[in-house]
Amino acid sequence: MIDFSMYDQKEPKIAAYKCLKCGAIYYPAPMVCSSCDARRDPVTGKGWETFDLEGPCTLLSWTRLWNLPEGYSKKNMLFGIVEFENGLRASGQLEVDDPKTGMALHSTVVESDERPGDPVNVFVFTQ
Amino acid sequence: MANVGIVGIGHTKFGNSSEYDLSDVLAYAATDALEDAHFLARRKEVDQVIVGNMASGLFCHQSAVASALVSRMDMEPVPAELVENGPASGASAIKIGYMAVASGMADIVLVVGGEVMRKVTGWVGTDYVATMLHTDAEYNMGLTLPAFGGMFTRMYMERYGLTERDLALLAVKNHANGAKNKYAHIQAPCTIEAIADGPDASVVNTYVAEPLRMYSTCPVSDGAAALLLVNMDSPKAKGFPKRPIRIAGIASATDTHCVHNRKDPLKLDAVRIAAEKAYAMASLKPSDISFAELHDAFSILELAISEEVGFFERGKSFLAVRKGETDIGGRLPINTSGGLKSKGHPVGGTGVSQAVELVRQLRGEAEKGRQVLDPKYGMAVNFGGFGNNVVALICAKE
Amino acid sequence: MALDAMEKTLRPPEIPLKSYPAKVITLASGEKMVVREARREEVGALLGTLYPLFGVAKDFYDIVAVRMYSEILGWYRYRVANEFVLVGTIDGVIAGLVTSRHVTPKLGMSLHTLTIKRGFRVGAQLFAAKMEHHLEILGEDEVYIVAESPNGFKRWMIEYQLEDRSSLFPEVRHELGGVPTYVLTRPLWDAVRDVKCTGVRPVSAQDLKSSEKLIMPSEYPQIPGFKR
């Protein structure tokens, strides 16, 4: 039987990781759990429970970047670091009109092909 | 452990060397260091060559640059290896050179650090430098080093009350020093009126990564620097024309790859730990340091590093800058060379360049107007990644 | 001197242009750069400034210098219609030049930008001054722009987010050789004006006097060891 499911359109997601032994959560995942020292596999996810990192978050800091690297053709872009309700943090792009540290945001994930290589999933934090 | 001293220094004029082969740029600095030590004719007596370079494969499409360098200098069969540690490659090369001497495996080591970054356009270079970030969680998001510099600056401003004008004061100070340094990339002073106070300032000193402006961000530079290290306890250390400058302490430390995974992203633990280890090795404390070269790839880092190494209380360093305490004639001169902001930042070369400045100051060989008065101990901090791999170096006059 | 009939025939029709009001910009070094319109009688200093760069291939200085030379000569000898030349001077020494042309009351044609003094954003300031002249003084609605070097492309096309109209070729085409045509429209200008364009008016009598007589640069960072 041929499995065609791999061709299905997938919604872009970014995974966070929970250690199956001690319950510590990570983004991105390390090779060894820093809480219980258990060896984990961040590539296959073996030893981890994965979950989508998404939803409400708070803006910790932000910048408007004017000198964008090769591949980006915008005049400038906003970037930020956020903290999710579960305490995990992430860095990504920011799309709001008037960024303010501490503002409540919502995390979404989009596919981006601006960097060299295969398309990648990117956080976009919006209001 | 053996005492390790620096008996020769070399440094190219930083700036645009895009028409030069990286091996030649490294060879200029290496040859200068050997000449400074009157050791050029005896260069094959060097036990080990160590080259610090971050990304020749990307910037110059060239690999194995340590091997290329020894051949350029007719130094075969001297062993040669490359050390890569991002923008801290230079200081890491010194540390490995120190370890080679201290271990007894070598008595004379030539350390060379350099980078040629301007063969590619600025935006391609920005992309290459960004490859040191976490691939999935930072680089792929579109983040760059200036982006982290900007976010770090904003956090610092919001917590401690730093202003953009304070950052401009650092540029004025460092450009005043760099203007007098024959090796500096930008040998031109800038004025506070032009970059902060005047009517044209917000356009002339345009934003790079808000709230960081152009004059709070280092230029992209080509260049190299070199040191000749000797075992001061070995008979081979005799006969050098200049008194060795002793490496009193050298240490490094690491931190999380992702900036967001630091409990307090404003704390640069790797800087603090590397400095503490270097102080311990040298049996010194922050108040013993006469002057320092701190890695101001972004001006905020000069402030944050100066606090982590214990020169100032957390959140207070910019108040000292306002009072001129870190000027050449101040209590603790910082970035006497012009720093990365004015002297330039060829990434793999910066750590060695900082050490060259320590030696020039401790020998009393700095140019008029930027020589610190009778310094005893100089400290350098070379900052890799966004603070995830940092080397601290202390050099002593005696 | 009366013009002979043939010369009259050869000269382009002219639209009288409003003059560009001089301004002064304090560069990061603290030096004051006066930006003003060049006068016809100054053509010697302008051409003499460009001439040494004809052999500098790096960063396309050769092509830009040669083209500007011909544009300024064409302006001087009445072979280009409605051209203007802005010059940036520091203590009278030419730091950079821009050339441009008013095509219709609604359309401007940006020609070239050339910077001699590097590292102080002289080119960026002069380009912005040129756009200021087109849109704010001459009152055009849009300016056609092309880039002939990567530096130019990054600076103008991306930093100003110019509108790419290359797909409308040949109906929409810049006068310079058919490279893709980009357009600065008034809304795009309004969006960048505050971060790109600066300068103080009126210029003090002292600063104006400093730029009264154009001085050809005695050194060029592009030509090490240059002697005039």
JSON list of N, CA and C in Angstrom, two decimals, chain C residues 30-95:
[
{"chain": "C", "resi": 30, "resn": "GLY", "atom": "N", "xyz": [31.36, 65.59, 11.89]},
{"chain": "C", "resi": 30, "resn": "GLY", "atom": "CA", "xyz": [31.22, 66.97, 12.33]},
{"chain": "C", "resi": 30, "resn": "GLY", "atom": "C", "xyz": [31.44, 67.95, 11.18]},
{"chain": "C", "resi": 31, "resn": "GLU", "atom": "N", "xyz": [31.94, 67.44, 10.04]},
{"chain": "C", "resi": 31, "resn": "GLU", "atom": "CA", "xyz": [32.14, 68.32, 8.89]},
{"chain": "C", "resi": 31, "resn": "GLU", "atom": "C", "xyz": [30.79, 68.74, 8.31]},
{"chain": "C", "resi": 32, "resn": "LYS", "atom": "N", "xyz": [30.76, 69.96, 7.76]},
{"chain": "C", "resi": 32, "resn": "LYS", "atom": "CA", "xyz": [29.50, 70.44, 7.18]},
{"chain": "C", "resi": 32, "resn": "LYS", "atom": "C", "xyz": [29.55, 70.28, 5.67]},
{"chain": "C", "resi": 33, "resn": "MET", "atom": "N", "xyz": [28.56, 69.58, 5.15]},
{"chain": "C", "resi": 33, "resn": "MET", "atom": "CA", "xyz": [28.46, 69.42, 3.70]},
{"chain": "C", "resi": 33, "resn": "MET", "atom": "C", "xyz": [27.35, 70.32, 3.19]},
{"chain": "C", "resi": 34, "resn": "VAL", "atom": "N", "xyz": [27.70, 71.27, 2.34]},
{"chain": "C", "resi": 34, "resn": "VAL", "atom": "CA", "xyz": [26.71, 72.11, 1.70]},
{"chain": "C", "resi": 34, "resn": "VAL", "atom": "C", "xyz": [26.23, 71.39, 0.44]},
{"chain": "C", "resi": 35, "resn": "VAL", "atom": "N", "xyz": [24.92, 71.28, 0.30]},
{"chain": "C", "resi": 35, "resn": "VAL", "atom": "CA", "xyz": [24.34, 70.68, -0.90]},
{"chain": "C", "resi": 35, "resn": "VAL", "atom": "C", "xyz": [23.66, 71.80, -1.68]},
{"chain": "C", "resi": 36, "resn": "ARG", "atom": "N", "xyz": [24.11, 71.99, -2.90]},
{"chain": "C", "resi": 36, "resn": "ARG", "atom": "CA", "xyz": [23.52, 73.08, -3.68]},
{"chain": "C", "resi": 36, "resn": "ARG", "atom": "C", "xyz": [23.55, 72.71, -5.16]},
{"chain": "C", "resi": 37, "resn": "GLU", "atom": "N", "xyz": [22.84, 73.50, -5.92]},
{"chain": "C", "resi": 37, "resn": "GLU", "atom": "CA", "xyz": [22.81, 73.27, -7.36]},
{"chain": "C", "resi": 37, "resn": "GLU", "atom": "C", "xyz": [24.11, 73.79, -7.97]},
{"chain": "C", "resi": 38, "resn": "ALA", "atom": "N", "xyz": [24.68, 73.01, -8.90]},
{"chain": "C", "resi": 38, "resn": "ALA", "atom": "CA", "xyz": [25.89, 73.46, -9.58]},
{"chain": "C", "resi": 38, "resn": "ALA", "atom": "C", "xyz": [25.48, 74.45, -10.68]},
{"chain": "C", "resi": 39, "resn": "ARG", "atom": "N", "xyz": [26.36, 75.40, -10.93]},
{"chain": "C", "resi": 39, "resn": "ARG", "atom": "CA", "xyz": [26.08, 76.40, -11.97]},
{"chain": "C", "resi": 39, "resn": "ARG", "atom": "C", "xyz": [26.82, 76.04, -13.25]},
{"chain": "C", "resi": 40, "resn": "ARG", "atom": "N", "xyz": [26.27, 76.54, -14.34]},
{"chain": "C", "resi": 40, "resn": "ARG", "atom": "CA", "xyz": [26.85, 76.19, -15.64]},
{"chain": "C", "resi": 40, "resn": "ARG", "atom": "C", "xyz": [28.33, 76.54, -15.72]},
{"chain": "C", "resi": 41, "resn": "GLU", "atom": "N", "xyz": [28.69, 77.69, -15.13]},
{"chain": "C", "resi": 41, "resn": "GLU", "atom": "CA", "xyz": [30.08, 78.12, -15.26]},
{"chain": "C", "resi": 41, "resn": "GLU", "atom": "C", "xyz": [31.03, 77.26, -14.42]},
{"chain": "C", "resi": 42, "resn": "GLU", "atom": "N", "xyz": [30.47, 76.36, -13.62]},
{"chain": "C", "resi": 42, "resn": "GLU", "atom": "CA", "xyz": [31.32, 75.50, -12.78]},
{"chain": "C", "resi": 42, "resn": "GLU", "atom": "C", "xyz": [31.63, 74.18, -13.46]},
{"chain": "C", "resi": 43, "resn": "VAL", "atom": "N", "xyz": [31.26, 74.05, -14.70]},
{"chain": "C", "resi": 43, "resn": "VAL", "atom": "CA", "xyz": [31.38, 72.77, -15.39]},
{"chain": "C", "resi": 43, "resn": "VAL", "atom": "C", "xyz": [32.82, 72.26, -15.40]},
{"chain": "C", "resi": 44, "resn": "GLY", "atom": "N", "xyz": [33.78, 73.17, -15.43]},
{"chain": "C", "resi": 44, "resn": "GLY", "atom": "CA", "xyz": [35.20, 72.76, -15.46]},
{"chain": "C", "resi": 44, "resn": "GLY", "atom": "C", "xyz": [35.57, 71.97, -14.22]},
{"chain": "C", "resi": 45, "resn": "ALA", "atom": "N", "xyz": [35.17, 72.48, -13.06]},
{"chain": "C", "resi": 45, "resn": "ALA", "atom": "CA", "xyz": [35.50, 71.78, -11.81]},
{"chain": "C", "resi": 45, "resn": "ALA", "atom": "C", "xyz": [34.76, 70.45, -11.73]},
{"chain": "C", "resi": 46, "resn": "LEU", "atom": "N", "xyz": [33.52, 70.41, -12.25]},
{"chain": "C", "resi": 46, "resn": "LEU", "atom": "CA", "xyz": [32.75, 69.17, -12.19]},
{"chain": "C", "resi": 46, "resn": "LEU", "atom": "C", "xyz": [33.40, 68.10, -13.07]},
{"chain": "C", "resi": 47, "resn": "LEU", "atom": "N", "xyz": [33.73, 68.49, -14.30]},
{"chain": "C", "resi": 47, "resn": "LEU", "atom": "CA", "xyz": [34.32, 67.50, -15.22]},
{"chain": "C", "resi": 47, "resn": "LEU", "atom": "C", "xyz": [35.71, 67.10, -14.73]},
{"chain": "C", "resi": 48, "resn": "GLY", "atom": "N", "xyz": [36.46, 68.06, -14.20]},
{"chain": "C", "resi": 48, "resn": "GLY", "atom": "CA", "xyz": [37.79, 67.76, -13.69]},
{"chain": "C", "resi": 48, "resn": "GLY", "atom": "C", "xyz": [37.75, 66.83, -12.49]},
{"chain": "C", "resi": 49, "resn": "THR", "atom": "N", "xyz": [36.65, 66.89, -11.75]},
{"chain": "C", "resi": 49, "resn": "THR", "atom": "CA", "xyz": [36.48, 65.99, -10.60]},
{"chain": "C", "resi": 49, "resn": "THR", "atom": "C", "xyz": [36.21, 64.56, -11.07]},
{"chain": "C", "resi": 50, "resn": "LEU", "atom": "N", "xyz": [35.46, 64.44, -12.15]},
{"chain": "C", "resi": 50, "resn": "LEU", "atom": "CA", "xyz": [35.07, 63.11, -12.63]},
{"chain": "C", "resi": 50, "resn": "LEU", "atom": "C", "xyz": [36.18, 62.41, -13.41]},
{"chain": "C", "resi": 51, "resn": "TYR", "atom": "N", "xyz": [36.95, 63.20, -14.15]},
{"chain": "C", "resi": 51, "resn": "TYR", "atom": "CA", "xyz": [37.90, 62.64, -15.10]},
{"chain": "C", "resi": 51, "resn": "TYR", "atom": "C", "xyz": [38.82, 61.57, -14.51]},
{"chain": "C", "resi": 52, "resn": "PRO", "atom": "N", "xyz": [39.43, 61.82, -13.31]},
{"chain": "C", "resi": 52, "resn": "PRO", "atom": "CA", "xyz": [40.37, 60.81, -12.79]},
{"chain": "C", "resi": 52, "resn": "PRO", "atom": "C", "xyz": [39.72, 59.46, -12.50]},
{"chain": "C", "resi": 53, "resn": "LEU", "atom": "N", "xyz": [38.40, 59.41, -12.39]},
{"chain": "C", "resi": 53, "resn": "LEU", "atom": "CA", "xyz": [37.75, 58.15, -12.01]},
{"chain": "C", "resi": 53, "resn": "LEU", "atom": "C", "xyz": [37.45, 57.26, -13.21]},
{"chain": "C", "resi": 54, "resn": "PHE", "atom": "N", "xyz": [37.77, 57.72, -14.40]},
{"chain": "C", "resi": 54, "resn": "PHE", "atom": "CA", "xyz": [37.43, 56.94, -15.60]},
{"chain": "C", "resi": 54, "resn": "PHE", "atom": "C", "xyz": [38.07, 55.55, -15.59]},
{"chain": "C", "resi": 55, "resn": "GLY", "atom": "N", "xyz": [39.20, 55.42, -14.90]},
{"chain": "C", "resi": 55, "resn": "GLY", "atom": "CA", "xyz": [39.89, 54.13, -14.93]},
{"chain": "C", "resi": 55, "resn": "GLY", "atom": "C", "xyz": [39.63, 53.26, -13.71]},
{"chain": "C", "resi": 56, "resn": "VAL", "atom": "N", "xyz": [38.69, 53.66, -12.87]},
{"chain": "C", "resi": 56, "resn": "VAL", "atom": "CA", "xyz": [38.44, 52.90, -11.63]},
{"chain": "C", "resi": 56, "resn": "VAL", "atom": "C", "xyz": [37.29, 51.93, -11.86]},
{"chain": "C", "resi": 57, "resn": "ALA", "atom": "N", "xyz": [37.63, 50.66, -12.11]},
{"chain": "C", "resi": 57, "resn": "ALA", "atom": "CA", "xyz": [36.57, 49.69, -12.42]},
{"chain": "C", "resi": 57, "resn": "ALA", "atom": "C", "xyz": [35.81, 49.27, -11.16]},
{"chain": "C", "resi": 58, "resn": "LYS", "atom": "N", "xyz": [36.47, 49.32, -10.01]},
{"chain": "C", "resi": 58, "resn": "LYS", "atom": "CA", "xyz": [35.85, 48.83, -8.78]},
{"chain": "C", "resi": 58, "resn": "LYS", "atom": "C", "xyz": [34.58, 49.64, -8.47]},
{"chain": "C", "resi": 59, "resn": "ASP", "atom": "N", "xyz": [33.56, 48.91, -8.06]},
{"chain": "C", "resi": 59, "resn": "ASP", "atom": "CA", "xyz": [32.26, 49.51, -7.73]},
{"chain": "C", "resi": 59, "resn": "ASP", "atom": "C", "xyz": [31.67, 50.33, -8.89]},
{"chain": "C", "resi": 60, "resn": "PHE", "atom": "N", "xyz": [32.08, 50.04, -10.11]},
{"chain": "C", "resi": 60, "resn": "PHE", "atom": "CA", "xyz": [31.52, 50.68, -11.31]},
{"chain": "C", "resi": 60, "resn": "PHE", "atom": "C", "xyz": [31.77, 52.20, -11.35]},
{"chain": "C", "resi": 61, "resn": "TYR", "atom": "N", "xyz": [32.84, 52.65, -10.69]},
{"chain": "C", "resi": 61, "resn": "TYR", "atom": "CA", "xyz": [33.15, 54.08, -10.76]},
{"chain": "C", "resi": 61, "resn": "TYR", "atom": "C", "xyz": [33.40, 54.52, -12.20]},
{"chain": "C", "resi": 62, "resn": "ASP", "atom": "N", "xyz": [34.04, 53.64, -12.99]},
{"chain": "C", "resi": 62, "resn": "ASP", "atom": "CA", "xyz": [34.35, 54.04, -14.37]},
{"chain": "C", "resi": 62, "resn": "ASP", "atom": "C", "xyz": [33.08, 54.37, -15.16]},
{"chain": "C", "resi": 63, "resn": "ILE", "atom": "N", "xyz": [32.13, 53.47, -15.11]},
{"chain": "C", "resi": 63, "resn": "ILE", "atom": "CA", "xyz": [30.93, 53.67, -15.94]},
{"chain": "C", "resi": 63, "resn": "ILE", "atom": "C", "xyz": [30.12, 54.87, -15.43]},
{"chain": "C", "resi": 64, "resn": "VAL", "atom": "N", "xyz": [30.05, 55.02, -14.11]},
{"chain": "C", "resi": 64, "resn": "VAL", "atom": "CA", "xyz": [29.27, 56.14, -13.57]},
{"chain": "C", "resi": 64, "resn": "VAL", "atom": "C", "xyz": [29.98, 57.47, -13.87]},
{"chain": "C", "resi": 65, "resn": "ALA", "atom": "N", "xyz": [31.30, 57.51, -13.72]},
{"chain": "C", "resi": 65, "resn": "ALA", "atom": "CA", "xyz": [32.04, 58.75, -13.97]},
{"chain": "C", "resi": 65, "resn": "ALA", "atom": "C", "xyz": [31.95, 59.15, -15.44]},
{"chain": "C", "resi": 66, "resn": "VAL", "atom": "N", "xyz": [32.11, 58.18, -16.33]},
{"chain": "C", "resi": 66, "resn": "VAL", "atom": "CA", "xyz": [32.06, 58.49, -17.77]},
{"chain": "C", "resi": 66, "resn": "VAL", "atom": "C", "xyz": [30.67, 58.97, -18.17]},
{"chain": "C", "resi": 67, "resn": "ARG", "atom": "N", "xyz": [29.65, 58.31, -17.65]},
{"chain": "C", "resi": 67, "resn": "ARG", "atom": "CA", "xyz": [28.29, 58.71, -18.00]},
{"chain": "C", "resi": 67, "resn": "ARG", "atom": "C", "xyz": [27.97, 60.09, -17.43]},
{"chain": "C", "resi": 68, "resn": "MET", "atom": "N", "xyz": [28.38, 60.33, -16.20]},
{"chain": "C", "resi": 68, "resn": "MET", "atom": "CA", "xyz": [28.13, 61.65, -15.61]},
{"chain": "C", "resi": 68, "resn": "MET", "atom": "C", "xyz": [28.86, 62.73, -16.38]},
{"chain": "C", "resi": 69, "resn": "TYR", "atom": "N", "xyz": [30.06, 62.40, -16.79]},
{"chain": "C", "resi": 69, "resn": "TYR", "atom": "CA", "xyz": [30.86, 63.36, -17.57]},
{"chain": "C", "resi": 69, "resn": "TYR", "atom": "C", "xyz": [30.07, 63.79, -18.80]},
{"chain": "C", "resi": 70, "resn": "SER", "atom": "N", "xyz": [29.51, 62.79, -19.48]},
{"chain": "C", "resi": 70, "resn": "SER", "atom": "CA", "xyz": [28.78, 63.11, -20.71]},
{"chain": "C", "resi": 70, "resn": "SER", "atom": "C", "xyz": [27.47, 63.82, -20.38]},
{"chain": "C", "resi": 71, "resn": "GLU", "atom": "N", "xyz": [26.86, 63.48, -19.26]},
{"chain": "C", "resi": 71, "resn": "GLU", "atom": "CA", "xyz": [25.61, 64.15, -18.88]},
{"chain": "C", "resi": 71, "resn": "GLU", "atom": "C", "xyz": [25.87, 65.63, -18.57]},
{"chain": "C", "resi": 72, "resn": "ILE", "atom": "N", "xyz": [26.96, 65.88, -17.86]},
{"chain": "C", "resi": 72, "resn": "ILE", "atom": "CA", "xyz": [27.25, 67.26, -17.48]},
{"chain": "C", "resi": 72, "resn": "ILE", "atom": "C", "xyz": [27.71, 68.06, -18.70]},
{"chain": "C", "resi": 73, "resn": "LEU", "atom": "N", "xyz": [28.48, 67.40, -19.55]},
{"chain": "C", "resi": 73, "resn": "LEU", "atom": "CA", "xyz": [28.88, 68.06, -20.79]},
{"chain": "C", "resi": 73, "resn": "LEU", "atom": "C", "xyz": [27.65, 68.35, -21.66]},
{"chain": "C", "resi": 74, "resn": "GLY", "atom": "N", "xyz": [26.75, 67.38, -21.72]},
{"chain": "C", "resi": 74, "resn": "GLY", "atom": "CA", "xyz": [25.52, 67.55, -22.49]},
{"chain": "C", "resi": 74, "resn": "GLY", "atom": "C", "xyz": [24.67, 68.70, -21.95]},
{"chain": "C", "resi": 75, "resn": "TRP", "atom": "N", "xyz": [24.65, 68.83, -20.66]},
{"chain": "C", "resi": 75, "resn": "TRP", "atom": "CA", "xyz": [23.92, 69.93, -20.01]},
{"chain": "C", "resi": 75, "resn": "TRP", "atom": "C", "xyz": [24.57, 71.25, -20.38]},
{"chain": "C", "resi": 76, "resn": "TYR", "atom": "N", "xyz": [25.89, 71.29, -20.28]},
{"chain": "C", "resi": 76, "resn": "TYR", "atom": "CA", "xyz": [26.64, 72.51, -20.54]},
{"chain": "C", "resi": 76, "resn": "TYR", "atom": "C", "xyz": [26.49, 72.96, -21.99]},
{"chain": "C", "resi": 77, "resn": "ARG", "atom": "N", "xyz": [26.50, 71.98, -22.87]},
{"chain": "C", "resi": 77, "resn": "ARG", "atom": "CA", "xyz": [26.47, 72.34, -24.30]},
{"chain": "C", "resi": 77, "resn": "ARG", "atom": "C", "xyz": [25.08, 72.15, -24.91]},
{"chain": "C", "resi": 78, "resn": "TYR", "atom": "N", "xyz": [24.08, 72.18, -24.07]},
{"chain": "C", "resi": 78, "resn": "TYR", "atom": "CA", "xyz": [22.67, 72.17, -24.53]},
{"chain": "C", "resi": 78, "resn": "TYR", "atom": "C", "xyz": [22.33, 70.96, -25.39]},
{"chain": "C", "resi": 79, "resn": "ARG", "atom": "N", "xyz": [22.71, 69.79, -24.87]},
{"chain": "C", "resi": 79, "resn": "ARG", "atom": "CA", "xyz": [22.30, 68.59, -25.61]},
{"chain": "C", "resi": 79, "resn": "ARG", "atom": "C", "xyz": [21.43, 67.68, -24.75]},
{"chain": "C", "resi": 80, "resn": "VAL", "atom": "N", "xyz": [21.16, 68.08, -23.53]},
{"chain": "C", "resi": 80, "resn": "VAL", "atom": "CA", "xyz": [20.23, 67.34, -22.68]},
{"chain": "C", "resi": 80, "resn": "VAL", "atom": "C", "xyz": [19.21, 68.35, -22.16]},
{"chain": "C", "resi": 81, "resn": "ALA", "atom": "N", "xyz": [17.96, 67.99, -22.21]},
{"chain": "C", "resi": 81, "resn": "ALA", "atom": "CA", "xyz": [16.92, 68.93, -21.78]},
{"chain": "C", "resi": 81, "resn": "ALA", "atom": "C", "xyz": [16.70, 68.88, -20.28]},
{"chain": "C", "resi": 82, "resn": "ASN", "atom": "N", "xyz": [16.56, 70.04, -19.68]},
{"chain": "C", "resi": 82, "resn": "ASN", "atom": "CA", "xyz": [16.06, 70.18, -18.30]},
{"chain": "C", "resi": 82, "resn": "ASN", "atom": "C", "xyz": [16.86, 69.37, -17.29]},
{"chain": "C", "resi": 83, "resn": "GLU", "atom": "N", "xyz": [18.16, 69.38, -17.45]},
{"chain": "C", "resi": 83, "resn": "GLU", "atom": "CA", "xyz": [18.99, 68.62, -16.52]},
{"chain": "C", "resi": 83, "resn": "GLU", "atom": "C", "xyz": [19.37, 69.51, -15.34]},
{"chain": "C", "resi": 84, "resn": "PHE", "atom": "N", "xyz": [19.56, 68.88, -14.19]},
{"chain": "C", "resi": 84, "resn": "PHE", "atom": "CA", "xyz": [20.15, 69.63, -13.07]},
{"chain": "C", "resi": 84, "resn": "PHE", "atom": "C", "xyz": [21.24, 68.79, -12.42]},
{"chain": "C", "resi": 85, "resn": "VAL", "atom": "N", "xyz": [22.19, 69.49, -11.83]},
{"chain": "C", "resi": 85, "resn": "VAL", "atom": "CA", "xyz": [23.32, 68.85, -11.17]},
{"chain": "C", "resi": 85, "resn": "VAL", "atom": "C", "xyz": [23.38, 69.39, -9.75]},
{"chain": "C", "resi": 86, "resn": "LEU", "atom": "N", "xyz": [23.34, 68.49, -8.76]},
{"chain": "C", "resi": 86, "resn": "LEU", "atom": "CA", "xyz": [23.54, 68.93, -7.37]},
{"chain": "C", "resi": 86, "resn": "LEU", "atom": "C", "xyz": [24.93, 68.48, -6.94]},
{"chain": "C", "resi": 87, "resn": "VAL", "atom": "N", "xyz": [25.54, 69.32, -6.14]},
{"chain": "C", "resi": 87, "resn": "VAL", "atom": "CA", "xyz": [26.89, 69.02, -5.69]},
{"chain": "C", "resi": 87, "resn": "VAL", "atom": "C", "xyz": [26.94, 69.14, -4.18]},
{"chain": "C", "resi": 88, "resn": "GLY", "atom": "N", "xyz": [27.70, 68.22, -3.55]},
{"chain": "C", "resi": 88, "resn": "GLY", "atom": "CA", "xyz": [27.94, 68.29, -2.11]},
{"chain": "C", "resi": 88, "resn": "GLY", "atom": "C", "xyz": [29.37, 68.73, -1.89]},
{"chain": "C", "resi": 89, "resn": "THR", "atom": "N", "xyz": [29.56, 69.80, -1.11]},
{"chain": "C", "resi": 89, "resn": "THR", "atom": "CA", "xyz": [30.93, 70.27, -0.88]},
{"chain": "C", "resi": 89, "resn": "THR", "atom": "C", "xyz": [31.22, 70.34, 0.61]},
{"chain": "C", "resi": 90, "resn": "ILE", "atom": "N", "xyz": [32.46, 70.03, 0.94]},
{"chain": "C", "resi": 90, "resn": "ILE", "atom": "CA", "xyz": [32.95, 70.18, 2.32]},
{"chain": "C", "resi": 90, "resn": "ILE", "atom": "C", "xyz": [34.12, 71.14, 2.25]},
{"chain": "C", "resi": 91, "resn": "ASP", "atom": "N", "xyz": [34.00, 72.28, 2.85]},
{"chain": "C", "resi": 91, "resn": "ASP", "atom": "CA", "xyz": [35.00, 73.36, 2.73]},
{"chain": "C", "resi": 91, "resn": "ASP", "atom": "C", "xyz": [35.28, 73.65, 1.25]},
{"chain": "C", "resi": 92, "resn": "GLY", "atom": "N", "xyz": [34.25, 73.57, 0.45]},
{"chain": "C", "resi": 92, "resn": "GLY", "atom": "CA", "xyz": [34.39, 73.87, -0.97]},
{"chain": "C", "resi": 92, "resn": "GLY", "atom": "C", "xyz": [34.80, 72.69, -1.83]},
{"chain": "C", "resi": 93, "resn": "VAL", "atom": "N", "xyz": [35.37, 71.65, -1.19]},
{"chain": "C", "resi": 93, "resn": "VAL", "atom": "CA", "xyz": [35.85, 70.50, -1.96]},
{"chain": "C", "resi": 93, "resn": "VAL", "atom": "C", "xyz": [34.68, 69.59, -2.31]},
{"chain": "C", "resi": 94, "resn": "ILE", "atom": "N", "xyz": [34.62, 69.19, -3.56]},
{"chain": "C", "resi": 94, "resn": "ILE", "atom": "CA", "xyz": [33.51, 68.37, -4.03]},
{"chain": "C", "resi": 94, "resn": "ILE", "atom": "C", "xyz": [33.58, 66.98, -3.39]},
{"chain": "C", "resi": 95, "resn": "ALA", "atom": "N", "xyz": [32.53, 66.60, -2.63]},
{"chain": "C", "resi": 95, "resn": "ALA", "atom": "CA", "xyz": [32.49, 65.30, -1.96]},
{"chain": "C", "resi": 95, "resn": "ALA", "atom": "C", "xyz": [31.65, 64.31, -2.74]}
]
